[in-house]
Amino acid sequence: MINRIRTGIVSVTMIEKMEVELLDVDKLIEEFESVTKNAENVQRDTLKKILEENGCAEYLQNLGLNGRTDPESFKACVPLVTHDDLEPYIQRIVGGSSSPILTGKPITTISLSSGTTQGKPKFVPFNDELMETTLQIYRTSYAFREREFPIENGKALQFIYSSKQSNTKDGLIAGTATTNVFRNSQFKNAMKAMQSQCCSPDEVIFGPDFHQSLYCHLLCGLIFREEVQFVSSTFSHSIVHAFRTFEQVWEELCADIRGGVLTSRITYPSVRLAMAKLLKPNPELADLIHEKCSGLNNWYGLIPSLFPNAKYICGIMTGSMEPYLKKLRHYAGGLPLLSSDYGSSEGWIGANVNPKVPPESATYVVLPNIGYFEFIPLKENAEEHVQDKVSNSFLSKEPKPVGLTEVKVGEEYEIIITSFGGLYRYRLGDVVKVTGFHNSSPELKFVCRRNLMLTINIDKNTEKDLQLAVEAASKLNAEEKLEVLDFSSHVDLSTDPGHYVIFWEINGEVGDEVLKECCNCLDRSFVDAGYVSSRKVNSIGPLELRVVRKGTFQNILDHYIGLGAALSQFKTPRCVGPRNSEVLRILCDNVVKSYLSTAF
């Protein structure tokens, strides 16, 4: 892989041995331009590097590559796989096998996905090479942000949380993907080199209770309010969640600052000790914060009021994070919202090199040297038709994947990744649209998760379709100055015919007539032809809107935290399937009102 270890002025090893130097933004951008201008050859070299490093792995040995590293042989020998296909191999690694199963070098760390898609976390191998690609993505995005929004050498208010790393019975380290990154020895030095040092101490980031860590993050931000250069988290949901919490606890925070004594709600000794080193009596600051908060109209512009030198707000804001943008803009006032990088627990894909673009339009340029990428075309009727010689009939066959530089602008694809972490031709399940090219590497816009779909028979409604329907219906609430705090959905097949169920949590009381119209609007807003025609002939039943108690989605978050997920990694499950029975139970147990559509 080209420039995988050395990026900017100094290498990771040098950073660890000397006082950290700031990254050379121009050098980083120059390196990025170089690899994207020659994307096809860089992809060949990257695949060769992956296969040379891992050719002795049992998985590859059994596929008959026999040392070949060219893309043609690789595609001929190695099948497309899902996580279920690799599960037996990963379970052997988790079980403590030291033999080279998926990678040449033994895997010592396992990442856990958020689990919000399938209801339980997936095990994914994590190694030093994946950490290097993580830092490369971070540095690349930082360089382009720094060019457009220069920051001073201050601090960052980062709402990052590390769940506890544990050891499997056979000695492997297991933690969420974000935890494995945050706890890596290279992470803190990398943040310093990017002028992105968190204003909270490690004891807060790695605290055992995320409620207490969140409170302390807010308190640290206020203590260092003049130094905060930007506000960030992995996902925009975490930022919105943080400032919704601030609305509830701001007076308590002021009291802590005024007296220099931490609230009794923080119970862990290590966290209290770390905060005691920062918290000193400061009545003037407490008065200032009280004045700022008291002068706001419905908390509009809260973030720049609290942090006057902040240049922007940064986090992943696309896909399932888009519904939080309205609230985030409310808190942000005029501060720019910057959508960060594109990746998953399985590996990184691209960086946002146009940070001035609004999050809804954000695209990500694939870095051709962090993995080998293929794309399955998803164009309507793109199936290949192959004649069955026995029955003389034609069978539909999925189109062949195309390479990174072979994708076409305007088309949609499912991503396949081959990583340095032991995943080969792995179907990520993400659908993306190619919006253009940066040099010879494609710019991708995230569309949806392929397996997150509302469907009963011929209807196909994606997470994006659901989001658009909720946005349309929630405008009726806006007239009453109320908002949909969060939402999810479910296909209920216990009725005949089956029907869609939409769950809403609303901040306040809304009249029945308004909610009935919201229900009808939701039903009408699903414009998929299969859905509309099925509703008209009643092969899909009336859509049902269920309003849940306030705090229900907090209960869902707590459920995932209890399973070992980190708040930094949490995504509200938008389509709750049968595998997610506990989340469905939480939603159904908290329903306070229910409405059936009369739209058709």
Coordinates of C-alpha atoms in Angstrom, one line a residue:
M1 CA 0.0 0.0 0.0
I2 CA 1.4 3.4 -1.0
N3 CA 2.1 5.8 1.9
R4 CA 0.1 3.7 4.3
I5 CA 2.4 4.4 7.3
R6 CA 4.0 7.7 6.4
T7 CA 1.5 10.5 6.1
G8 CA 2.2 14.2 6.5
I9 CA 5.5 15.3 8.1
V10 CA 6.1 12.4 10.5
S11 CA 5.5 8.7 10.7
V12 CA 3.6 7.1 13.5
T13 CA 6.9 5.7 15.0
M14 CA 8.5 9.2 14.9
I15 CA 5.4 10.7 16.5
E16 CA 5.7 8.3 19.4
K17 CA 9.4 9.1 19.9
M18 CA 9.4 12.9 19.7
E19 CA 7.3 15.9 20.6
V20 CA 4.3 15.8 18.2
E21 CA 4.6 18.1 15.1
L22 CA 1.6 19.5 13.4
L23 CA 0.7 17.7 10.1
D24 CA 1.7 19.3 6.8
V25 CA -1.6 19.9 5.2
D26 CA -0.2 20.6 1.7
K27 CA 1.9 17.4 1.8
L28 CA -1.2 15.3 2.8
I29 CA -3.3 16.8 0.0
E30 CA -0.4 16.2 -2.5
E31 CA -0.2 12.5 -1.5
F32 CA -4.0 12.2 -1.8
E33 CA -3.9 13.8 -5.3
S34 CA -1.1 11.4 -6.3
V35 CA -2.9 8.2 -5.3
T36 CA -6.3 9.2 -6.8
K37 CA -4.7 10.2 -10.1
N38 CA -3.4 6.7 -10.5
A39 CA -6.2 4.8 -8.9
E40 CA -6.2 1.7 -11.2
N41 CA -2.5 0.9 -10.7
V42 CA -2.8 1.8 -7.0
Q43 CA -5.6 -0.7 -6.7
R44 CA -3.5 -3.4 -8.3
D45 CA -0.6 -2.6 -6.0
T46 CA -2.9 -2.6 -2.9
L47 CA -4.4 -6.0 -3.8
K48 CA -1.0 -7.4 -4.4
K49 CA 0.2 -6.1 -1.0
I50 CA -2.9 -7.6 0.8
L51 CA -2.4 -11.0 -0.9
E52 CA 1.3 -11.1 -0.3
E53 CA 0.9 -10.2 3.4
N54 CA -1.9 -12.8 3.9
G55 CA -1.2 -15.4 1.2
C56 CA -0.3 -18.0 3.9
A57 CA -3.8 -17.7 5.5
E58 CA -5.8 -20.8 5.5
Y59 CA -8.8 -19.2 3.9
L60 CA -6.8 -18.0 0.8
Q61 CA -4.8 -21.2 0.7
N62 CA -8.0 -23.3 0.3
L63 CA -9.1 -21.2 -2.7
G64 CA -6.2 -22.1 -5.0
L65 CA -4.6 -18.8 -5.6
N66 CA -1.2 -20.4 -5.4
G67 CA 0.6 -17.2 -4.8
R68 CA -1.1 -15.2 -7.6
T69 CA -1.9 -11.6 -6.7
D70 CA -3.4 -10.2 -9.9
P71 CA -7.1 -9.0 -9.8
E72 CA -8.2 -11.5 -12.6
S73 CA -7.0 -14.6 -10.6
F74 CA -8.3 -13.1 -7.4
K75 CA -11.8 -12.7 -8.8
A76 CA -11.7 -16.1 -10.4
C77 CA -10.7 -17.9 -7.3
V78 CA -12.2 -16.0 -4.4
P79 CA -16.1 -15.9 -4.0
L80 CA -18.2 -13.0 -2.9
V81 CA -19.1 -13.5 0.8
T82 CA -21.2 -12.1 3.6
H83 CA -20.4 -12.0 7.3
D84 CA -22.4 -15.2 7.7
D85 CA -20.0 -17.0 5.3
L86 CA -16.9 -15.9 7.4
E87 CA -18.5 -16.5 10.8
P88 CA -17.0 -20.0 11.2
Y89 CA -13.5 -18.7 10.5
I90 CA -14.0 -15.7 12.8
Q91 CA -15.3 -17.9 15.6
R92 CA -12.2 -20.0 15.4
I93 CA -10.1 -16.8 15.8
V94 CA -12.2 -15.7 18.8
G95 CA -11.8 -19.2 20.2
G96 CA -8.0 -18.6 20.4
S97 CA -6.6 -20.3 17.3
S98 CA -3.1 -18.9 16.7
S99 CA -2.8 -20.4 13.2
P100 CA -3.1 -18.0 10.2
I101 CA -6.8 -18.4 9.4
L102 CA -7.9 -15.1 7.7
T103 CA -4.6 -13.2 7.9
G104 CA -0.9 -14.0 7.8
K105 CA -0.2 -12.5 11.2
P106 CA -2.4 -13.7 14.1
I107 CA -5.4 -11.5 15.0
T108 CA -5.1 -10.2 18.6
T109 CA -8.1 -7.8 18.7
I110 CA -11.7 -8.2 17.7
S111 CA -14.1 -5.3 16.9
L112 CA -17.7 -5.5 17.7
S113 CA -20.2 -3.8 15.3
S114 CA -22.9 -1.6 16.8
G115 CA -25.5 -4.4 16.3
T116 CA -28.3 -2.0 15.4
T117 CA -28.9 -3.7 12.0
Q118 CA -29.3 -7.3 13.0
G119 CA -30.0 -7.0 16.7
K120 CA -26.7 -8.3 17.9
P121 CA -23.1 -7.2 17.3
K122 CA -20.9 -8.9 14.7
F123 CA -17.3 -9.9 15.4
V124 CA -14.8 -8.3 13.0
P125 CA -11.0 -8.8 13.0
F126 CA -9.0 -5.7 13.8
N127 CA -5.2 -5.3 13.4
D128 CA -2.4 -2.7 13.1
E129 CA -3.0 -2.4 9.4
L130 CA -6.6 -1.3 9.9
M131 CA -5.5 1.2 12.5
E132 CA -3.1 2.7 10.0
T133 CA -5.9 3.0 7.4
T134 CA -8.1 4.7 10.1
L135 CA -5.4 7.3 10.8
Q136 CA -4.9 7.8 7.1
I137 CA -8.6 8.6 6.6
Y138 CA -8.6 10.9 9.6
R139 CA -5.5 12.8 8.3
T140 CA -6.8 13.1 4.8
S141 CA -10.2 14.6 5.9
Y142 CA -8.4 16.8 8.4
A143 CA -6.2 18.2 5.7
F144 CA -9.2 19.2 3.5
R145 CA -11.1 20.6 6.5
E146 CA -8.0 22.6 7.6
R147 CA -7.6 24.1 4.2
E148 CA -11.2 25.4 4.2
F149 CA -11.7 26.0 8.0
P150 CA -8.3 26.7 9.6
I151 CA -8.2 26.1 13.3
E152 CA -5.8 27.3 16.0
N153 CA -3.9 25.0 18.3
G154 CA -6.7 24.8 20.8
K155 CA -8.9 21.9 21.9
A156 CA -11.8 20.0 20.6
L157 CA -15.1 19.2 22.4
Q158 CA -15.3 15.6 21.3
F159 CA -18.3 13.5 22.5
I160 CA -16.3 10.2 22.3
Y161 CA -17.0 7.2 24.5
S162 CA -15.0 4.1 24.9
S163 CA -16.9 1.0 26.1
K164 CA -14.8 -1.4 28.1
Q165 CA -12.4 -3.7 26.3
S166 CA -12.6 -7.3 27.5
N167 CA -10.7 -10.4 26.9
T168 CA -12.2 -13.5 25.4
K169 CA -11.7 -16.7 27.3
D170 CA -8.8 -17.4 25.0
G171 CA -7.0 -14.1 25.5
L172 CA -8.1 -11.9 22.5
I173 CA -9.0 -8.3 23.2
A174 CA -12.6 -7.5 22.2
G175 CA -14.2 -4.1 22.0
T176 CA -16.3 -1.9 19.8
A177 CA -14.6 -0.6 16.6
T178 CA -14.4 2.9 18.1
T179 CA -13.1 1.6 21.4
N180 CA -10.3 -0.2 19.7
V181 CA -9.4 3.0 17.9
F182 CA -9.6 5.3 20.9
R183 CA -7.6 2.9 23.1
N184 CA -4.9 2.5 20.5
S185 CA -1.6 4.1 21.6
Q186 CA -1.3 6.0 18.3
F187 CA -4.7 7.7 18.6
K188 CA -3.9 10.5 21.0
N189 CA -0.7 11.5 19.3
A190 CA -2.5 11.6 16.0
M191 CA -5.2 13.9 17.4
K192 CA -2.5 16.2 18.8
A193 CA -0.9 16.3 15.3
M194 CA -4.3 17.3 13.9
Q195 CA -4.8 20.0 16.6
S196 CA -7.8 17.9 17.7
Q197 CA -6.9 17.1 21.3
C198 CA -10.0 16.3 23.3
C199 CA -10.6 18.7 26.2
S200 CA -11.8 15.8 28.4
P201 CA -9.3 13.6 30.2
D202 CA -8.9 9.9 29.4
E203 CA -10.8 9.0 32.6
V204 CA -13.9 10.6 31.1
I205 CA -13.5 9.1 27.6
F206 CA -12.9 5.6 29.1
G207 CA -15.4 6.0 31.9
P208 CA -17.6 3.0 32.7
D209 CA -20.9 4.9 32.6
F210 CA -21.7 6.9 29.4
H211 CA -24.3 9.1 31.2
Q212 CA -21.5 10.3 33.6
S213 CA -19.0 10.6 30.8
L214 CA -21.5 12.8 28.8
Y215 CA -22.0 15.1 31.7
C216 CA -18.2 15.5 32.2
H217 CA -17.7 16.1 28.5
L218 CA -20.1 19.0 28.7
L219 CA -18.4 20.3 31.9
C220 CA -14.9 20.1 30.3
G221 CA -16.2 21.9 27.2
L222 CA -17.5 24.8 29.4
I223 CA -14.2 24.9 31.4
F224 CA -12.2 25.3 28.2
R225 CA -14.9 27.2 26.3
E226 CA -12.5 29.8 24.9
E227 CA -10.1 27.2 23.6
V228 CA -12.7 24.9 21.9
Q229 CA -12.0 25.1 18.1
F230 CA -14.7 22.6 17.0
V231 CA -17.3 20.2 18.3
S232 CA -17.4 16.6 17.0
S233 CA -18.5 13.0 17.6
T234 CA -18.5 9.9 15.4
F235 CA -22.1 10.4 14.6
S236 CA -24.3 13.5 14.5
H237 CA -26.8 11.6 16.8
S238 CA -24.3 11.8 19.6
I239 CA -23.9 15.6 19.3
V240 CA -27.7 16.1 19.3
H241 CA -28.1 13.8 22.2
A242 CA -25.4 15.7 24.1
F243 CA -27.0 19.1 23.7
R244 CA -30.5 17.7 24.4
T245 CA -28.9 16.5 27.7
F246 CA -27.4 20.0 28.2
E247 CA -30.9 21.5 28.1
Q248 CA -31.7 19.3 31.2
V249 CA -28.5 19.8 33.2
W250 CA -27.2 23.2 32.4
E251 CA -28.1 24.8 35.7
E252 CA -26.4 21.9 37.5
L253 CA -23.3 22.4 35.4
C254 CA -23.3 26.1 36.3
A255 CA -23.5 25.2 40.0
D256 CA -20.5 22.8 39.6
I257 CA -18.5 25.6 38.0
R258 CA -19.6 28.3 40.5
G259 CA -18.6 26.2 43.6
G260 CA -15.7 24.2 42.0
V261 CA -17.3 21.0 43.3
L262 CA -18.5 18.2 41.1
T263 CA -22.1 17.0 41.3
S264 CA -22.8 13.8 43.3
R265 CA -24.3 12.3 40.1
I266 CA -20.6 11.4 39.1
T267 CA -19.9 8.4 41.3
Y268 CA -16.8 6.8 39.8
P269 CA -13.7 7.7 41.9
S270 CA -11.3 7.8 38.9
V271 CA -13.6 10.2 37.0
R272 CA -14.1 12.4 40.1
L273 CA -10.4 12.6 40.7
A274 CA -9.6 13.5 37.1
M275 CA -12.3 16.2 37.0
A276 CA -11.2 17.6 40.4
K277 CA -7.9 18.6 38.7
L278 CA -9.8 20.7 36.2
L279 CA -12.7 22.1 38.2
K280 CA -12.0 25.2 40.3
P281 CA -14.4 27.7 41.7
N282 CA -15.3 30.2 38.9
P283 CA -18.4 32.3 39.6
E284 CA -17.7 34.6 36.7
L285 CA -17.8 31.7 34.2
A286 CA -20.9 30.3 35.8
D287 CA -22.6 33.7 35.6
L288 CA -21.6 34.1 31.9
I289 CA -22.9 30.6 31.0
H290 CA -26.2 31.3 32.9
E291 CA -26.5 34.6 31.0
K292 CA -25.9 33.0 27.6
C293 CA -28.4 30.2 28.2
S294 CA -31.1 32.4 29.6
G295 CA -30.8 34.7 26.6
L296 CA -31.4 32.0 24.0
N297 CA -34.7 31.6 22.2
N298 CA -35.6 27.9 22.4
W299 CA -31.9 27.0 22.5
Y300 CA -31.3 28.3 19.0
G301 CA -27.5 28.9 18.4
L302 CA -26.6 27.2 21.7
I303 CA -23.2 25.8 20.4
P304 CA -21.7 29.1 19.2
S305 CA -23.0 30.9 22.3
L306 CA -21.2 28.4 24.6
F307 CA -18.1 28.1 22.4
P308 CA -17.3 31.5 20.8
N309 CA -14.2 30.3 18.9
A310 CA -15.6 27.1 17.5
K311 CA -15.2 27.0 13.7
Y312 CA -17.5 24.1 12.8
I313 CA -19.3 21.0 13.9
C314 CA -18.1 17.7 12.6
G315 CA -19.3 14.1 12.5
I316 CA -20.9 11.5 10.2
M317 CA -24.1 13.2 9.1
T318 CA -25.2 11.1 6.1
G319 CA -27.4 8.0 5.8
S320 CA -29.3 7.2 9.0
M321 CA -27.8 10.4 10.6
E322 CA -29.6 12.8 8.2
P323 CA -32.8 13.0 10.4
Y324 CA -30.8 14.7 13.1
L325 CA -29.6 17.5 10.9
K326 CA -32.6 19.8 11.5
K327 CA -32.0 19.8 15.3
L328 CA -28.3 20.0 14.9
R329 CA -28.6 23.1 12.7
H330 CA -30.9 24.6 15.4
Y331 CA -28.2 24.2 18.0
A332 CA -25.4 25.2 15.6
G333 CA -26.9 28.6 14.6
G334 CA -24.7 29.7 11.8
L335 CA -21.8 27.3 12.4
P336 CA -21.0 25.1 9.4
L337 CA -21.9 21.4 9.7
L338 CA -19.2 19.2 8.2
S339 CA -19.8 15.5 7.4
S340 CA -16.7 13.5 8.1
D341 CA -15.6 10.1 6.6
Y342 CA -17.3 7.0 5.2
G343 CA -16.6 3.6 6.7
S344 CA -17.9 0.8 8.8
S345 CA -16.7 -1.6 11.5
E346 CA -15.3 -3.7 8.6
G347 CA -13.1 -1.0 7.2
W348 CA -12.8 2.5 5.8
I349 CA -13.9 3.5 2.2
G350 CA -13.6 7.2 1.6
A351 CA -13.0 10.8 2.8
N352 CA -15.0 14.0 2.4
V353 CA -12.6 16.3 0.5
N354 CA -15.3 18.9 -0.1
P355 CA -16.2 19.9 3.5
K356 CA -18.0 23.1 2.5
V357 CA -20.8 21.1 0.8
P358 CA -23.9 20.7 3.0
P359 CA -24.1 17.2 4.7
E360 CA -27.2 16.2 2.6
S361 CA -25.0 16.5 -0.5
A362 CA -21.8 15.2 0.9
T363 CA -19.8 12.7 -1.1
Y364 CA -16.8 10.6 -0.3
V365 CA -13.7 10.0 -2.5
V366 CA -12.5 6.4 -2.3
L367 CA -8.9 6.2 -1.1
P368 CA -7.5 3.5 -3.5
N369 CA -4.6 2.5 -1.2
I370 CA -6.6 1.5 1.9
G371 CA -8.3 -1.6 0.5
Y372 CA -9.3 -3.2 -2.8
F373 CA -12.8 -2.2 -3.9
E374 CA -15.4 -3.7 -6.3
F375 CA -19.0 -2.7 -7.0
I376 CA -22.1 -4.7 -7.9
P377 CA -24.3 -2.7 -10.4
L378 CA -27.8 -2.2 -9.0
K379 CA -29.4 -0.6 -12.1
E380 CA -33.0 -1.6 -12.6
N381 CA -33.2 -4.8 -14.6
A382 CA -29.4 -5.1 -14.5
E383 CA -29.6 -8.9 -13.9
E384 CA -27.8 -11.0 -16.5
H385 CA -30.0 -13.6 -18.1
V386 CA -28.4 -17.0 -18.5
Q387 CA -30.0 -19.8 -20.4
D388 CA -30.5 -23.1 -18.5
K389 CA -29.5 -25.9 -20.9
V390 CA -31.6 -28.5 -19.1
S391 CA -34.9 -26.6 -19.0
N392 CA -34.1 -24.2 -21.9
S393 CA -35.4 -21.4 -19.7
F394 CA -33.6 -18.2 -18.8
L395 CA -32.4 -17.6 -15.2
S396 CA -31.6 -14.2 -13.6
K397 CA -28.1 -13.9 -12.4
E398 CA -26.6 -11.0 -10.4
P399 CA -24.3 -8.7 -12.5
K400 CA -20.6 -9.2 -12.2
P401 CA -18.8 -6.7 -10.0
V402 CA -16.8 -3.9 -11.6
G403 CA -13.6 -2.3 -10.5
L404 CA -13.0 1.0 -8.8
T405 CA -12.3 2.9 -11.9
E406 CA -15.0 1.1 -14.0
V407 CA -18.0 2.5 -12.2
K408 CA -20.3 4.9 -14.1
V409 CA -21.5 8.3 -12.9
G410 CA -25.2 8.3 -11.9
E411 CA -25.4 4.6 -11.3
E412 CA -25.9 2.8 -8.0
Y413 CA -23.8 -0.1 -6.7
E414 CA -23.3 -2.4 -3.7
I415 CA -19.8 -2.1 -2.3
I416 CA -17.5 -5.1 -2.0
I417 CA -14.3 -4.6 0.1
T418 CA -11.1 -6.6 0.4
S419 CA -9.2 -5.3 3.5
F420 CA -5.9 -5.7 5.3
G421 CA -7.9 -7.2 8.1
G422 CA -8.8 -10.5 6.6
L423 CA -12.0 -9.7 4.7
Y424 CA -11.9 -10.8 1.0
R425 CA -14.6 -9.8 -1.5
Y426 CA -16.8 -9.0 1.5
R427 CA -20.3 -7.7 0.7
L428 CA -20.6 -4.6 2.9
G429 CA -24.4 -4.3 2.3
D430 CA -24.1 -0.5 1.6
V431 CA -25.7 1.0 -1.5
V432 CA -23.9 4.0 -3.0
K433 CA -24.4 6.3 -6.0
V434 CA -21.5 7.5 -8.1
T435 CA -21.7 11.2 -8.4
G436 CA -18.5 11.9 -10.2
F437 CA -14.7 11.3 -10.1
H438 CA -11.9 13.0 -8.2
N439 CA -9.1 12.5 -10.6
S440 CA -9.6 8.7 -11.4
S441 CA -11.2 7.7 -8.1
P442 CA -15.0 7.8 -7.8
E443 CA -16.9 10.1 -5.5
L444 CA -19.7 8.1 -3.7
K445 CA -22.9 9.2 -2.1
F446 CA -24.3 6.9 0.5
V447 CA -27.9 5.8 -0.4
C448 CA -29.0 3.1 2.0
R449 CA -28.3 -0.3 3.6
R450 CA -29.3 -2.9 1.1
N451 CA -30.9 -5.2 3.7
L452 CA -32.7 -2.5 5.6
M453 CA -35.9 -2.4 3.6
L454 CA -39.7 -2.3 4.3
T455 CA -41.2 -4.9 2.0
I456 CA -44.2 -7.2 2.2
N457 CA -44.7 -8.4 -1.4
I458 CA -43.7 -6.4 -4.5
D459 CA -43.1 -3.2 -2.5
K460 CA -39.5 -2.0 -1.8
N461 CA -39.0 1.0 0.5
T462 CA -35.6 1.9 1.7
E463 CA -34.4 3.7 4.8
K464 CA -34.1 6.8 2.7
D465 CA -37.8 6.4 1.6
L466 CA -38.8 6.1 5.2
Q467 CA -36.8 9.2 6.1
L468 CA -38.5 11.2 3.4
A469 CA -41.9 10.0 4.5
V470 CA -41.2 11.0 8.1
E471 CA -39.9 14.4 7.0
A472 CA -43.1 15.1 5.0
A473 CA -45.4 14.0 7.8
S474 CA -43.5 15.8 10.6
K475 CA -44.1 19.1 8.8
L476 CA -47.7 18.9 10.0
N477 CA -46.3 18.8 13.6
A478 CA -44.0 21.8 12.9
E479 CA -47.1 24.0 12.6
E480 CA -47.8 23.1 16.3
K481 CA -44.1 23.8 17.1
L482 CA -43.4 20.2 18.0
E483 CA -40.8 17.9 16.7
V484 CA -40.4 14.2 16.0
L485 CA -37.5 13.3 18.4
D486 CA -36.8 9.9 16.8
F487 CA -38.5 7.2 14.7
S488 CA -38.3 3.6 13.6
S489 CA -40.4 1.2 11.6
H490 CA -41.5 -2.5 11.4
V491 CA -43.3 -4.7 9.0
D492 CA -46.2 -6.3 10.9
L493 CA -47.1 -9.6 9.2
S494 CA -49.3 -10.8 12.1
T495 CA -52.3 -9.1 10.4
D496 CA -53.8 -10.1 7.1
P497 CA -52.8 -8.4 5.0
G498 CA -49.5 -7.3 6.5
H499 CA -48.8 -3.5 7.0
Y500 CA -46.2 -1.0 7.8
V501 CA -45.9 0.3 11.4
I502 CA -44.1 3.6 12.0
F503 CA -43.0 4.5 15.6
W504 CA -42.7 8.1 16.6
E505 CA -41.4 9.8 19.7
I506 CA -42.7 13.4 20.0
N507 CA -41.7 16.2 22.4
G508 CA -45.1 17.1 23.8
E509 CA -48.8 16.5 23.2
V510 CA -50.3 16.5 19.7
G511 CA -54.0 16.4 19.0
D512 CA -55.6 13.3 17.6
E513 CA -56.7 15.0 14.4
V514 CA -53.2 16.2 13.6
L515 CA -51.7 12.7 14.2
K516 CA -54.4 11.1 12.1
E517 CA -53.4 13.4 9.2
C518 CA -49.7 12.6 9.9
C519 CA -50.5 8.9 9.6
N520 CA -52.3 9.5 6.3
C521 CA -49.4 11.6 5.1
L522 CA -46.9 8.9 6.0
D523 CA -48.9 6.4 4.0
R524 CA -49.2 8.7 0.9
S525 CA -45.5 9.6 1.1
F526 CA -44.3 6.0 0.2
V527 CA -44.4 6.5 -3.5
D528 CA -42.8 3.2 -4.6
A529 CA -45.0 1.8 -7.4
G530 CA -45.3 -1.6 -5.8
Y531 CA -46.4 -0.1 -2.5
V532 CA -49.0 2.2 -4.0
S533 CA -50.5 -0.5 -6.2
S534 CA -50.6 -3.0 -3.3
R535 CA -52.3 -0.4 -1.1
K536 CA -54.9 0.3 -3.7
V537 CA -56.0 -3.3 -4.0
N538 CA -55.5 -3.9 -0.2
S539 CA -52.8 -6.5 -0.6
I540 CA -50.9 -4.3 1.9
G541 CA -53.0 -3.1 4.8
P542 CA -53.3 0.5 6.1
L543 CA -50.1 2.0 7.5
E544 CA -50.1 2.3 11.3
L545 CA -48.6 5.2 13.3
R546 CA -47.7 4.3 16.9
V547 CA -46.7 7.2 19.2
V548 CA -44.4 6.0 22.0
R549 CA -43.6 7.5 25.4
K550 CA -40.9 10.1 25.7
G551 CA -37.7 8.3 26.6
T552 CA -38.4 5.2 24.6
F553 CA -35.5 5.7 22.2
Q554 CA -33.3 6.4 25.2
N555 CA -34.3 3.0 26.5
I556 CA -33.3 1.5 23.1
L557 CA -29.9 3.2 23.4
D558 CA -29.5 1.9 26.9
H559 CA -30.3 -1.6 25.7
Y560 CA -27.5 -1.5 23.1
I561 CA -25.1 0.1 25.7
G562 CA -26.0 -2.9 27.9
L563 CA -24.9 -5.2 25.1
G564 CA -21.5 -3.6 25.0
A565 CA -22.0 -1.0 22.3
A566 CA -20.4 2.4 22.6
L567 CA -22.5 5.6 22.4
S568 CA -20.0 6.8 19.7
Q569 CA -21.1 3.9 17.5
F570 CA -24.8 3.9 18.1
K571 CA -27.3 4.3 15.3
T572 CA -31.0 4.2 15.9
P573 CA -32.4 1.0 14.2
R574 CA -34.7 2.4 11.5
C575 CA -36.2 -0.9 10.4
V576 CA -36.8 -3.4 13.2
G577 CA -36.8 -6.9 11.9
P578 CA -37.6 -10.2 13.5
R579 CA -34.0 -10.7 14.7
N580 CA -34.4 -7.5 16.7
S581 CA -37.1 -8.8 19.0
E582 CA -35.9 -7.0 22.2
V583 CA -36.0 -3.6 20.4
L584 CA -39.4 -4.4 19.0
R585 CA -40.6 -5.3 22.5
I586 CA -39.3 -1.9 23.9
L587 CA -41.2 0.0 21.2
C588 CA -44.4 -2.0 21.5
D589 CA -44.4 -1.8 25.3
N590 CA -44.2 2.0 25.2
V591 CA -47.0 2.8 22.7
V592 CA -49.4 5.4 24.1
K593 CA -51.4 6.1 20.9
S594 CA -52.1 4.3 17.7
Y595 CA -53.6 5.4 14.4
L596 CA -54.5 3.6 11.1
S597 CA -54.3 5.4 7.8
T598 CA -57.4 6.1 5.8
A599 CA -55.3 7.5 2.8
F600 CA -56.3 4.7 0.4

